[in-house]
């Protein structure tokens, strides 16, 4: 069974409350996390999601999942409320910690604020995450270039292909998957780096194309959907724009446009996202 961690609602099942988690049950000396229920809780999979935001870096995904779990477990100090919802984020910043278990003052969070803190303290230090809301999740997360967005019906409704650390979203709510679908595992989406070394950029007018490189990138059972520049040795020399197409969806093209007008050699790495053939919608 796939588990979901989330900040759900306050002590009176509303938007506003007083920390900590007054709805937590089963707390004992030997089991301080109790039954992991209440305002912040862990539940079994429920569908109804509109999309899934998947961290590109698996280490980031793991840190996000751990953050959610530990935030839920710390029911003695972390509660739910729309007011003061940056409390969890701010408490960790003040302590210089990335671990919700270290929070020892009474603070609140909500579903999106919890996600924002989890992402930030997983290493994606974008200041907009402190005040993240569900309405801003798409613009903020996708602009970090650290997530892909999955909107296939099977993953959103049934969790088919869901992975630990994925963030599920629907209008007004977000949550995190603590488990990976035991059938599809992580191979639903595949990432591959393609390296182009020592490409000659001749001197010339800034903004004009100096070179184009291409290579076949087909992978059996998958289709490439997005190509994104991952690194460049000298961005002052060339603006590099990769794309998939040219009448062949299994071919990667990389255009090199002169930046300064000077000549020289450039190394570049392009990340290509592949998805299994049965997935119909993905974006980056």
PDB file of C-alpha atoms in Angstrom:
ATOM      1  CA  UNK A   1       0.000   0.000   0.000  1.00  0.00           C
ATOM      2  CA  UNK A   2       1.271   3.455  -0.926  1.00  0.00           C
ATOM      3  CA  UNK A   3       1.301   5.881   2.008  1.00  0.00           C
ATOM      4  CA  UNK A   4       0.687   9.622   1.734  1.00  0.00           C
ATOM      5  CA  UNK A   5       2.071  12.191   4.195  1.00  0.00           C
ATOM      6  CA  UNK A   6       0.262  15.497   4.448  1.00  0.00           C
ATOM      7  CA  UNK A   7      -0.768  18.491   6.507  1.00  0.00           C
ATOM      8  CA  UNK A   8      -4.532  18.024   6.538  1.00  0.00           C
ATOM      9  CA  UNK A   9      -6.512  20.443   8.750  1.00  0.00           C
ATOM     10  CA  UNK A  10      -6.533  22.063  12.178  1.00  0.00           C
ATOM     11  CA  UNK A  11      -7.734  20.636  15.487  1.00  0.00           C
ATOM     12  CA  UNK A  12     -11.317  21.578  14.629  1.00  0.00           C
ATOM     13  CA  UNK A  13     -10.945  20.339  11.028  1.00  0.00           C
ATOM     14  CA  UNK A  14     -10.752  23.894   9.722  1.00  0.00           C
ATOM     15  CA  UNK A  15      -8.201  26.278   8.234  1.00  0.00           C
ATOM     16  CA  UNK A  16      -7.004  27.906  11.451  1.00  0.00           C
ATOM     17  CA  UNK A  17      -5.692  26.370  14.627  1.00  0.00           C
ATOM     18  CA  UNK A  18      -3.283  26.517  17.531  1.00  0.00           C
ATOM     19  CA  UNK A  19      -0.151  24.350  17.583  1.00  0.00           C
ATOM     20  CA  UNK A  20       0.630  21.537  18.192  1.00  0.00           C
ATOM     21  CA  UNK A  21      -1.294  18.519  16.825  1.00  0.00           C
ATOM     22  CA  UNK A  22      -4.186  18.182  19.263  1.00  0.00           C
ATOM     23  CA  UNK A  23      -5.805  15.437  17.175  1.00  0.00           C
ATOM     24  CA  UNK A  24      -2.860  13.046  17.503  1.00  0.00           C
ATOM     25  CA  UNK A  25      -3.769   9.769  19.212  1.00  0.00           C
ATOM     26  CA  UNK A  26      -1.763   6.887  20.642  1.00  0.00           C
ATOM     27  CA  UNK A  27       1.064   8.971  22.112  1.00  0.00           C
ATOM     28  CA  UNK A  28       3.059   7.180  24.822  1.00  0.00           C
ATOM     29  CA  UNK A  29       6.506   7.564  26.346  1.00  0.00           C
ATOM     30  CA  UNK A  30       7.795   4.767  24.138  1.00  0.00           C
ATOM     31  CA  UNK A  31       5.822   5.939  21.084  1.00  0.00           C
ATOM     32  CA  UNK A  32       6.036   9.758  21.042  1.00  0.00           C
ATOM     33  CA  UNK A  33       4.909   9.974  17.412  1.00  0.00           C
ATOM     34  CA  UNK A  34       1.654   8.220  18.314  1.00  0.00           C
ATOM     35  CA  UNK A  35      -0.470   6.854  15.498  1.00  0.00           C
ATOM     36  CA  UNK A  36       0.721   9.454  12.948  1.00  0.00           C
ATOM     37  CA  UNK A  37      -2.839  10.737  12.637  1.00  0.00           C
ATOM     38  CA  UNK A  38      -4.497  14.071  13.232  1.00  0.00           C
ATOM     39  CA  UNK A  39      -3.645  17.485  11.808  1.00  0.00           C
ATOM     40  CA  UNK A  40      -0.491  16.284  10.063  1.00  0.00           C
ATOM     41  CA  UNK A  41      -0.980  12.648   9.187  1.00  0.00           C
ATOM     42  CA  UNK A  42      -0.062   9.613   7.135  1.00  0.00           C
ATOM     43  CA  UNK A  43      -2.844   7.861   5.249  1.00  0.00           C
ATOM     44  CA  UNK A  44      -3.155   5.158   2.634  1.00  0.00           C
ATOM     45  CA  UNK A  45      -3.323   6.176  -1.017  1.00  0.00           C
ATOM     46  CA  UNK A  46      -6.314   8.190  -2.201  1.00  0.00           C
ATOM     47  CA  UNK A  47      -6.762   9.343  -5.800  1.00  0.00           C
ATOM     48  CA  UNK A  48      -8.270  12.510  -7.132  1.00  0.00           C
ATOM     49  CA  UNK A  49      -4.966  14.254  -7.832  1.00  0.00           C
ATOM     50  CA  UNK A  50      -4.614  16.487 -10.877  1.00  0.00           C
ATOM     51  CA  UNK A  51      -0.848  16.191 -11.320  1.00  0.00           C
ATOM     52  CA  UNK A  52       2.355  14.915  -9.743  1.00  0.00           C
ATOM     53  CA  UNK A  53       5.573  16.912  -9.357  1.00  0.00           C
ATOM     54  CA  UNK A  54       8.575  14.578  -9.428  1.00  0.00           C
ATOM     55  CA  UNK A  55      12.027  15.716  -8.265  1.00  0.00           C
ATOM     56  CA  UNK A  56      14.623  15.073 -10.950  1.00  0.00           C
ATOM     57  CA  UNK A  57      17.286  14.291  -8.339  1.00  0.00           C
ATOM     58  CA  UNK A  58      16.502  11.086  -6.439  1.00  0.00           C
ATOM     59  CA  UNK A  59      18.468  12.299  -3.404  1.00  0.00           C
ATOM     60  CA  UNK A  60      16.228  15.371  -3.249  1.00  0.00           C
ATOM     61  CA  UNK A  61      13.157  13.136  -3.503  1.00  0.00           C
ATOM     62  CA  UNK A  62      14.381  11.018  -0.593  1.00  0.00           C
ATOM     63  CA  UNK A  63      15.046  14.110   1.549  1.00  0.00           C
ATOM     64  CA  UNK A  64      11.571  15.462   0.788  1.00  0.00           C
ATOM     65  CA  UNK A  65       9.946  12.174   1.830  1.00  0.00           C
ATOM     66  CA  UNK A  66      11.983  12.040   5.034  1.00  0.00           C
ATOM     67  CA  UNK A  67      11.086  15.643   5.851  1.00  0.00           C
ATOM     68  CA  UNK A  68       7.368  14.975   5.453  1.00  0.00           C
ATOM     69  CA  UNK A  69       7.537  11.875   7.656  1.00  0.00           C
ATOM     70  CA  UNK A  70       9.490  13.599  10.416  1.00  0.00           C
ATOM     71  CA  UNK A  71       7.204  16.645  10.344  1.00  0.00           C
ATOM     72  CA  UNK A  72       4.178  14.388  10.788  1.00  0.00           C
ATOM     73  CA  UNK A  73       5.937  12.442  13.550  1.00  0.00           C
ATOM     74  CA  UNK A  74       6.668  15.619  15.535  1.00  0.00           C
ATOM     75  CA  UNK A  75       3.063  16.059  16.583  1.00  0.00           C
ATOM     76  CA  UNK A  76       4.097  17.393  19.982  1.00  0.00           C
ATOM     77  CA  UNK A  77       5.331  20.615  18.373  1.00  0.00           C
ATOM     78  CA  UNK A  78       3.925  20.951  14.838  1.00  0.00           C
ATOM     79  CA  UNK A  79       0.269  21.692  14.120  1.00  0.00           C
ATOM     80  CA  UNK A  80      -1.866  22.966  11.260  1.00  0.00           C
ATOM     81  CA  UNK A  81      -3.049  26.500  10.536  1.00  0.00           C
ATOM     82  CA  UNK A  82      -3.188  28.937   7.642  1.00  0.00           C
ATOM     83  CA  UNK A  83      -2.144  31.689  10.042  1.00  0.00           C
ATOM     84  CA  UNK A  84       1.511  31.453  11.044  1.00  0.00           C
ATOM     85  CA  UNK A  85       2.013  28.712   8.478  1.00  0.00           C
ATOM     86  CA  UNK A  86       5.671  29.666   7.977  1.00  0.00           C
ATOM     87  CA  UNK A  87       6.354  28.592  11.553  1.00  0.00           C
ATOM     88  CA  UNK A  88       7.963  25.276  10.658  1.00  0.00           C
ATOM     89  CA  UNK A  89      10.150  26.844   7.970  1.00  0.00           C
ATOM     90  CA  UNK A  90      11.216  29.693  10.259  1.00  0.00           C
ATOM     91  CA  UNK A  91      11.946  27.464  13.251  1.00  0.00           C
ATOM     92  CA  UNK A  92      14.342  25.332  11.222  1.00  0.00           C
ATOM     93  CA  UNK A  93      16.020  28.403   9.752  1.00  0.00           C
ATOM     94  CA  UNK A  94      16.529  29.805  13.256  1.00  0.00           C
ATOM     95  CA  UNK A  95      18.007  26.526  14.518  1.00  0.00           C
ATOM     96  CA  UNK A  96      20.184  26.032  11.427  1.00  0.00           C
ATOM     97  CA  UNK A  97      18.637  22.592  10.953  1.00  0.00           C
ATOM     98  CA  UNK A  98      16.978  20.697   8.116  1.00  0.00           C
ATOM     99  CA  UNK A  99      15.302  18.130  10.385  1.00  0.00           C
ATOM    100  CA  UNK A 100      11.701  18.673  11.608  1.00  0.00           C
ATOM    101  CA  UNK A 101      12.486  16.419  14.558  1.00  0.00           C
ATOM    102  CA  UNK A 102      14.652  19.252  15.905  1.00  0.00           C
ATOM    103  CA  UNK A 103      11.700  21.659  16.203  1.00  0.00           C
ATOM    104  CA  UNK A 104      11.110  22.165  19.942  1.00  0.00           C
ATOM    105  CA  UNK A 105       8.808  25.206  19.885  1.00  0.00           C
ATOM    106  CA  UNK A 106       5.114  25.200  19.024  1.00  0.00           C
ATOM    107  CA  UNK A 107       4.686  26.014  15.325  1.00  0.00           C
ATOM    108  CA  UNK A 108       2.146  25.650  12.563  1.00  0.00           C
ATOM    109  CA  UNK A 109       2.262  24.786   8.891  1.00  0.00           C
ATOM    110  CA  UNK A 110      -0.224  23.857   6.163  1.00  0.00           C
ATOM    111  CA  UNK A 111      -0.127  21.530   3.170  1.00  0.00           C
ATOM    112  CA  UNK A 112       1.756  23.816   0.776  1.00  0.00           C
ATOM    113  CA  UNK A 113       3.932  25.411   3.454  1.00  0.00           C
ATOM    114  CA  UNK A 114       5.003  21.911   4.495  1.00  0.00           C
ATOM    115  CA  UNK A 115       5.864  21.081   0.881  1.00  0.00           C
ATOM    116  CA  UNK A 116       7.774  24.338   0.475  1.00  0.00           C
ATOM    117  CA  UNK A 117       9.817  23.712   3.606  1.00  0.00           C
ATOM    118  CA  UNK A 118      10.500  20.114   2.564  1.00  0.00           C
ATOM    119  CA  UNK A 119      11.757  21.198  -0.859  1.00  0.00           C
ATOM    120  CA  UNK A 120      13.852  24.066   0.538  1.00  0.00           C
ATOM    121  CA  UNK A 121      15.539  21.965   3.213  1.00  0.00           C
ATOM    122  CA  UNK A 122      16.112  19.167   0.688  1.00  0.00           C
ATOM    123  CA  UNK A 123      18.566  21.536  -0.987  1.00  0.00           C
ATOM    124  CA  UNK A 124      16.493  23.594  -3.442  1.00  0.00           C
ATOM    125  CA  UNK A 125      16.972  26.917  -1.661  1.00  0.00           C
ATOM    126  CA  UNK A 126      14.504  29.137  -3.488  1.00  0.00           C
ATOM    127  CA  UNK A 127      13.200  31.849  -1.137  1.00  0.00           C
ATOM    128  CA  UNK A 128       9.724  31.659  -2.685  1.00  0.00           C
ATOM    129  CA  UNK A 129       9.274  28.258  -1.048  1.00  0.00           C
ATOM    130  CA  UNK A 130       8.878  29.828   2.410  1.00  0.00           C
ATOM    131  CA  UNK A 131       5.452  31.217   1.463  1.00  0.00           C
ATOM    132  CA  UNK A 132       4.461  28.527  -1.027  1.00  0.00           C
ATOM    133  CA  UNK A 133       0.734  28.096  -1.675  1.00  0.00           C
ATOM    134  CA  UNK A 134      -1.053  25.470  -3.730  1.00  0.00           C
ATOM    135  CA  UNK A 135      -1.990  28.109  -6.310  1.00  0.00           C
ATOM    136  CA  UNK A 136       1.682  28.994  -6.808  1.00  0.00           C
ATOM    137  CA  UNK A 137       3.113  25.471  -6.782  1.00  0.00           C
ATOM    138  CA  UNK A 138       3.196  25.016 -10.529  1.00  0.00           C
ATOM    139  CA  UNK A 139       4.941  28.306 -11.299  1.00  0.00           C
ATOM    140  CA  UNK A 140       7.422  28.020  -8.430  1.00  0.00           C
ATOM    141  CA  UNK A 141       8.332  24.342  -8.724  1.00  0.00           C
ATOM    142  CA  UNK A 142       8.594  24.263 -12.507  1.00  0.00           C
ATOM    143  CA  UNK A 143      10.716  27.412 -12.620  1.00  0.00           C
ATOM    144  CA  UNK A 144      13.330  25.784 -10.376  1.00  0.00           C
ATOM    145  CA  UNK A 145      14.068  23.300 -13.214  1.00  0.00           C
ATOM    146  CA  UNK A 146      14.269  20.618 -10.518  1.00  0.00           C
ATOM    147  CA  UNK A 147      10.932  18.883 -11.194  1.00  0.00           C
ATOM    148  CA  UNK A 148       8.998  17.245 -13.973  1.00  0.00           C
ATOM    149  CA  UNK A 149       5.212  17.337 -14.042  1.00  0.00           C
ATOM    150  CA  UNK A 150       3.197  14.158 -14.627  1.00  0.00           C
ATOM    151  CA  UNK A 151      -0.506  14.386 -15.465  1.00  0.00           C
ATOM    152  CA  UNK A 152      -1.378  10.868 -16.652  1.00  0.00           C
ATOM    153  CA  UNK A 153      -4.662   9.500 -15.296  1.00  0.00           C
ATOM    154  CA  UNK A 154      -3.153   6.233 -14.036  1.00  0.00           C
ATOM    155  CA  UNK A 155      -0.582   7.913 -11.800  1.00  0.00           C
ATOM    156  CA  UNK A 156      -2.951  10.608 -10.515  1.00  0.00           C
ATOM    157  CA  UNK A 157      -5.884   8.330  -9.749  1.00  0.00           C
ATOM    158  CA  UNK A 158      -4.290   4.990  -8.933  1.00  0.00           C
ATOM    159  CA  UNK A 159      -0.708   5.882  -8.040  1.00  0.00           C
ATOM    160  CA  UNK A 160       0.572   3.722 -10.884  1.00  0.00           C
ATOM    161  CA  UNK A 161       4.233   4.606 -11.249  1.00  0.00           C
ATOM    162  CA  UNK A 162       4.284   6.886  -8.192  1.00  0.00           C
ATOM    163  CA  UNK A 163       7.657   7.222  -6.515  1.00  0.00           C
ATOM    164  CA  UNK A 164       8.798   8.041  -2.979  1.00  0.00           C
ATOM    165  CA  UNK A 165       9.233  11.801  -2.705  1.00  0.00           C
ATOM    166  CA  UNK A 166       6.707  12.657  -5.433  1.00  0.00           C
ATOM    167  CA  UNK A 167       4.469  15.620  -4.614  1.00  0.00           C
ATOM    168  CA  UNK A 168       0.821  15.148  -5.558  1.00  0.00           C
ATOM    169  CA  UNK A 169      -1.319  18.210  -6.290  1.00  0.00           C
ATOM    170  CA  UNK A 170      -4.955  19.095  -6.750  1.00  0.00           C
ATOM    171  CA  UNK A 171      -6.709  22.425  -6.455  1.00  0.00           C
ATOM    172  CA  UNK A 172      -6.387  23.467  -2.822  1.00  0.00           C
ATOM    173  CA  UNK A 173      -4.226  20.604  -1.546  1.00  0.00           C
ATOM    174  CA  UNK A 174      -0.858  18.906  -1.889  1.00  0.00           C
ATOM    175  CA  UNK A 175       0.820  15.902  -0.253  1.00  0.00           C
ATOM    176  CA  UNK A 176       3.859  13.631  -0.574  1.00  0.00           C
ATOM    177  CA  UNK A 177       4.165   9.952  -1.442  1.00  0.00           C
ATOM    178  CA  UNK A 178       6.189   7.971   1.088  1.00  0.00           C
ATOM    179  CA  UNK A 179       6.324   4.849  -1.067  1.00  0.00           C
ATOM    180  CA  UNK A 180       7.147   3.726  -4.580  1.00  0.00           C
ATOM    181  CA  UNK A 181       4.663   1.800  -6.681  1.00  0.00           C
ATOM    182  CA  UNK A 182       5.911  -1.812  -6.337  1.00  0.00           C
ATOM    183  CA  UNK A 183       4.907  -2.629  -9.901  1.00  0.00           C
ATOM    184  CA  UNK A 184       6.440   0.132 -11.992  1.00  0.00           C
ATOM    185  CA  UNK A 185       9.141   1.416  -9.661  1.00  0.00           C
ATOM    186  CA  UNK A 186      11.109   4.429 -10.887  1.00  0.00           C
ATOM    187  CA  UNK A 187      11.461   3.298 -14.491  1.00  0.00           C
ATOM    188  CA  UNK A 188       8.244   4.987 -15.513  1.00  0.00           C
ATOM    189  CA  UNK A 189      10.415   8.048 -16.121  1.00  0.00           C
ATOM    190  CA  UNK A 190      14.038   7.770 -17.201  1.00  0.00           C
ATOM    191  CA  UNK A 191      16.730  10.466 -17.246  1.00  0.00           C
ATOM    192  CA  UNK A 192      19.849  10.360 -19.406  1.00  0.00           C
ATOM    193  CA  UNK A 193      22.674  12.845 -19.844  1.00  0.00           C
ATOM    194  CA  UNK A 194      24.157  13.388 -23.291  1.00  0.00           C
ATOM    195  CA  UNK A 195      27.586  15.026 -23.466  1.00  0.00           C
ATOM    196  CA  UNK A 196      28.887  17.183 -26.320  1.00  0.00           C
ATOM    197  CA  UNK A 197      32.572  17.947 -25.833  1.00  0.00           C
ATOM    198  CA  UNK A 198      34.848  20.432 -27.585  1.00  0.00           C
ATOM    199  CA  UNK A 199      32.325  21.938 -29.984  1.00  0.00           C
ATOM    200  CA  UNK A 200      33.945  24.710 -32.002  1.00  0.00           C
ATOM    201  CA  UNK A 201      32.197  28.083 -31.864  1.00  0.00           C
ATOM    202  CA  UNK A 202      33.622  30.413 -34.483  1.00  0.00           C
ATOM    203  CA  UNK A 203      33.739  34.156 -33.948  1.00  0.00           C
ATOM    204  CA  UNK A 204      30.955  36.178 -35.530  1.00  0.00           C
ATOM    205  CA  UNK A 205      27.883  38.269 -34.905  1.00  0.00           C
ATOM    206  CA  UNK A 206      26.348  37.815 -31.477  1.00  0.00           C
ATOM    207  CA  UNK A 207      23.050  35.922 -31.615  1.00  0.00           C
ATOM    208  CA  UNK A 208      23.795  34.045 -34.837  1.00  0.00           C
ATOM    209  CA  UNK A 209      24.135  30.275 -34.911  1.00  0.00           C
ATOM    210  CA  UNK A 210      27.711  29.021 -34.916  1.00  0.00           C
ATOM    211  CA  UNK A 211      27.111  25.270 -34.880  1.00  0.00           C
ATOM    212  CA  UNK A 212      24.533  22.506 -34.644  1.00  0.00           C
ATOM    213  CA  UNK A 213      25.111  18.997 -33.314  1.00  0.00           C
ATOM    214  CA  UNK A 214      22.754  16.031 -33.341  1.00  0.00           C
ATOM    215  CA  UNK A 215      22.606  12.439 -32.161  1.00  0.00           C
ATOM    216  CA  UNK A 216      20.115   9.578 -32.079  1.00  0.00           C
ATOM    217  CA  UNK A 217      18.713   9.036 -28.593  1.00  0.00           C
ATOM    218  CA  UNK A 218      16.111   6.286 -29.080  1.00  0.00           C
ATOM    219  CA  UNK A 219      15.409   3.934 -26.171  1.00  0.00           C
ATOM    220  CA  UNK A 220      13.258   0.833 -26.553  1.00  0.00           C
ATOM    221  CA  UNK A 221       9.949   1.117 -24.693  1.00  0.00           C
ATOM    222  CA  UNK A 222      10.384   4.829 -24.029  1.00  0.00           C
ATOM    223  CA  UNK A 223      10.056   8.084 -25.873  1.00  0.00           C
ATOM    224  CA  UNK A 224      12.096  11.222 -25.242  1.00  0.00           C
ATOM    225  CA  UNK A 225       9.865  14.150 -24.330  1.00  0.00           C
ATOM    226  CA  UNK A 226      12.059  16.988 -23.092  1.00  0.00           C
ATOM    227  CA  UNK A 227      15.674  18.087 -23.561  1.00  0.00           C
ATOM    228  CA  UNK A 228      17.155  20.623 -21.163  1.00  0.00           C
ATOM    229  CA  UNK A 229      20.658  22.076 -20.898  1.00  0.00           C
ATOM    230  CA  UNK A 230      22.257  20.694 -17.717  1.00  0.00           C
ATOM    231  CA  UNK A 231      25.685  22.358 -17.863  1.00  0.00           C
ATOM    232  CA  UNK A 232      27.917  24.428 -20.144  1.00  0.00           C
ATOM    233  CA  UNK A 233      31.618  25.124 -19.762  1.00  0.00           C
ATOM    234  CA  UNK A 234      31.444  28.735 -20.984  1.00  0.00           C
ATOM    235  CA  UNK A 235      28.039  30.404 -21.194  1.00  0.00           C
ATOM    236  CA  UNK A 236      29.689  33.700 -22.140  1.00  0.00           C
ATOM    237  CA  UNK A 237      30.834  32.091 -25.380  1.00  0.00           C
ATOM    238  CA  UNK A 238      27.628  30.420 -26.538  1.00  0.00           C
ATOM    239  CA  UNK A 239      23.915  30.243 -25.793  1.00  0.00           C
ATOM    240  CA  UNK A 240      23.026  26.571 -26.169  1.00  0.00           C
ATOM    241  CA  UNK A 241      19.530  25.428 -27.054  1.00  0.00           C
ATOM    242  CA  UNK A 242      18.767  21.685 -27.214  1.00  0.00           C
ATOM    243  CA  UNK A 243      15.559  20.287 -28.673  1.00  0.00           C
ATOM    244  CA  UNK A 244      14.000  17.026 -29.809  1.00  0.00           C
ATOM    245  CA  UNK A 245      12.417  16.911 -33.244  1.00  0.00           C
ATOM    246  CA  UNK A 246      13.334  17.754 -36.776  1.00  0.00           C
ATOM    247  CA  UNK A 247      10.756  15.216 -37.917  1.00  0.00           C
ATOM    248  CA  UNK A 248      12.317  12.495 -35.773  1.00  0.00           C
ATOM    249  CA  UNK A 249      11.287  12.228 -32.109  1.00  0.00           C
ATOM    250  CA  UNK A 250      14.279   9.963 -31.395  1.00  0.00           C
ATOM    251  CA  UNK A 251      16.838  12.573 -32.404  1.00  0.00           C
ATOM    252  CA  UNK A 252      18.402  15.248 -30.235  1.00  0.00           C
ATOM    253  CA  UNK A 253      19.575  18.520 -31.771  1.00  0.00           C
ATOM    254  CA  UNK A 254      21.753  21.121 -30.053  1.00  0.00           C
ATOM    255  CA  UNK A 255      22.113  24.619 -31.465  1.00  0.00           C
ATOM    256  CA  UNK A 256      25.017  26.858 -30.470  1.00  0.00           C
ATOM    257  CA  UNK A 257      24.331  30.588 -30.769  1.00  0.00           C
ATOM    258  CA  UNK A 258      27.167  33.072 -30.394  1.00  0.00           C
ATOM    259  CA  UNK A 259      26.918  34.978 -27.109  1.00  0.00           C
ATOM    260  CA  UNK A 260      29.812  37.456 -27.122  1.00  0.00           C
ATOM    261  CA  UNK A 261      30.878  37.054 -30.732  1.00  0.00           C
ATOM    262  CA  UNK A 262      34.200  35.540 -29.707  1.00  0.00           C
ATOM    263  CA  UNK A 263      35.382  32.123 -30.838  1.00  0.00           C
ATOM    264  CA  UNK A 264      36.430  29.058 -28.858  1.00  0.00           C
ATOM    265  CA  UNK A 265      35.460  25.546 -27.770  1.00  0.00           C
ATOM    266  CA  UNK A 266      32.503  24.652 -25.560  1.00  0.00           C
ATOM    267  CA  UNK A 267      31.561  21.554 -23.581  1.00  0.00           C
ATOM    268  CA  UNK A 268      27.884  20.978 -22.842  1.00  0.00           C
ATOM    269  CA  UNK A 269      25.724  18.370 -21.147  1.00  0.00           C
ATOM    270  CA  UNK A 270      22.070  17.938 -22.072  1.00  0.00           C
ATOM    271  CA  UNK A 271      19.581  16.098 -19.865  1.00  0.00           C
ATOM    272  CA  UNK A 272      16.863  14.217 -21.733  1.00  0.00           C
ATOM    273  CA  UNK A 273      13.704  13.010 -20.012  1.00  0.00           C
ATOM    274  CA  UNK A 274      12.198   9.769 -21.333  1.00  0.00           C
ATOM    275  CA  UNK A 275       8.830   8.329 -20.363  1.00  0.00           C
ATOM    276  CA  UNK A 276       7.354   4.900 -20.826  1.00  0.00           C
ATOM    277  CA  UNK A 277       5.208   4.693 -23.938  1.00  0.00           C
ATOM    278  CA  UNK A 278       2.001   4.328 -21.909  1.00  0.00           C
ATOM    279  CA  UNK A 279       2.418   7.722 -20.209  1.00  0.00           C
ATOM    280  CA  UNK A 280       0.647  10.349 -22.271  1.00  0.00           C
ATOM    281  CA  UNK A 281       1.440  13.659 -20.551  1.00  0.00           C
ATOM    282  CA  UNK A 282       4.660  14.969 -19.025  1.00  0.00           C
ATOM    283  CA  UNK A 283       6.243  18.396 -18.892  1.00  0.00           C
ATOM    284  CA  UNK A 284       9.362  20.011 -17.542  1.00  0.00           C
TER     285      UNK A 284
END
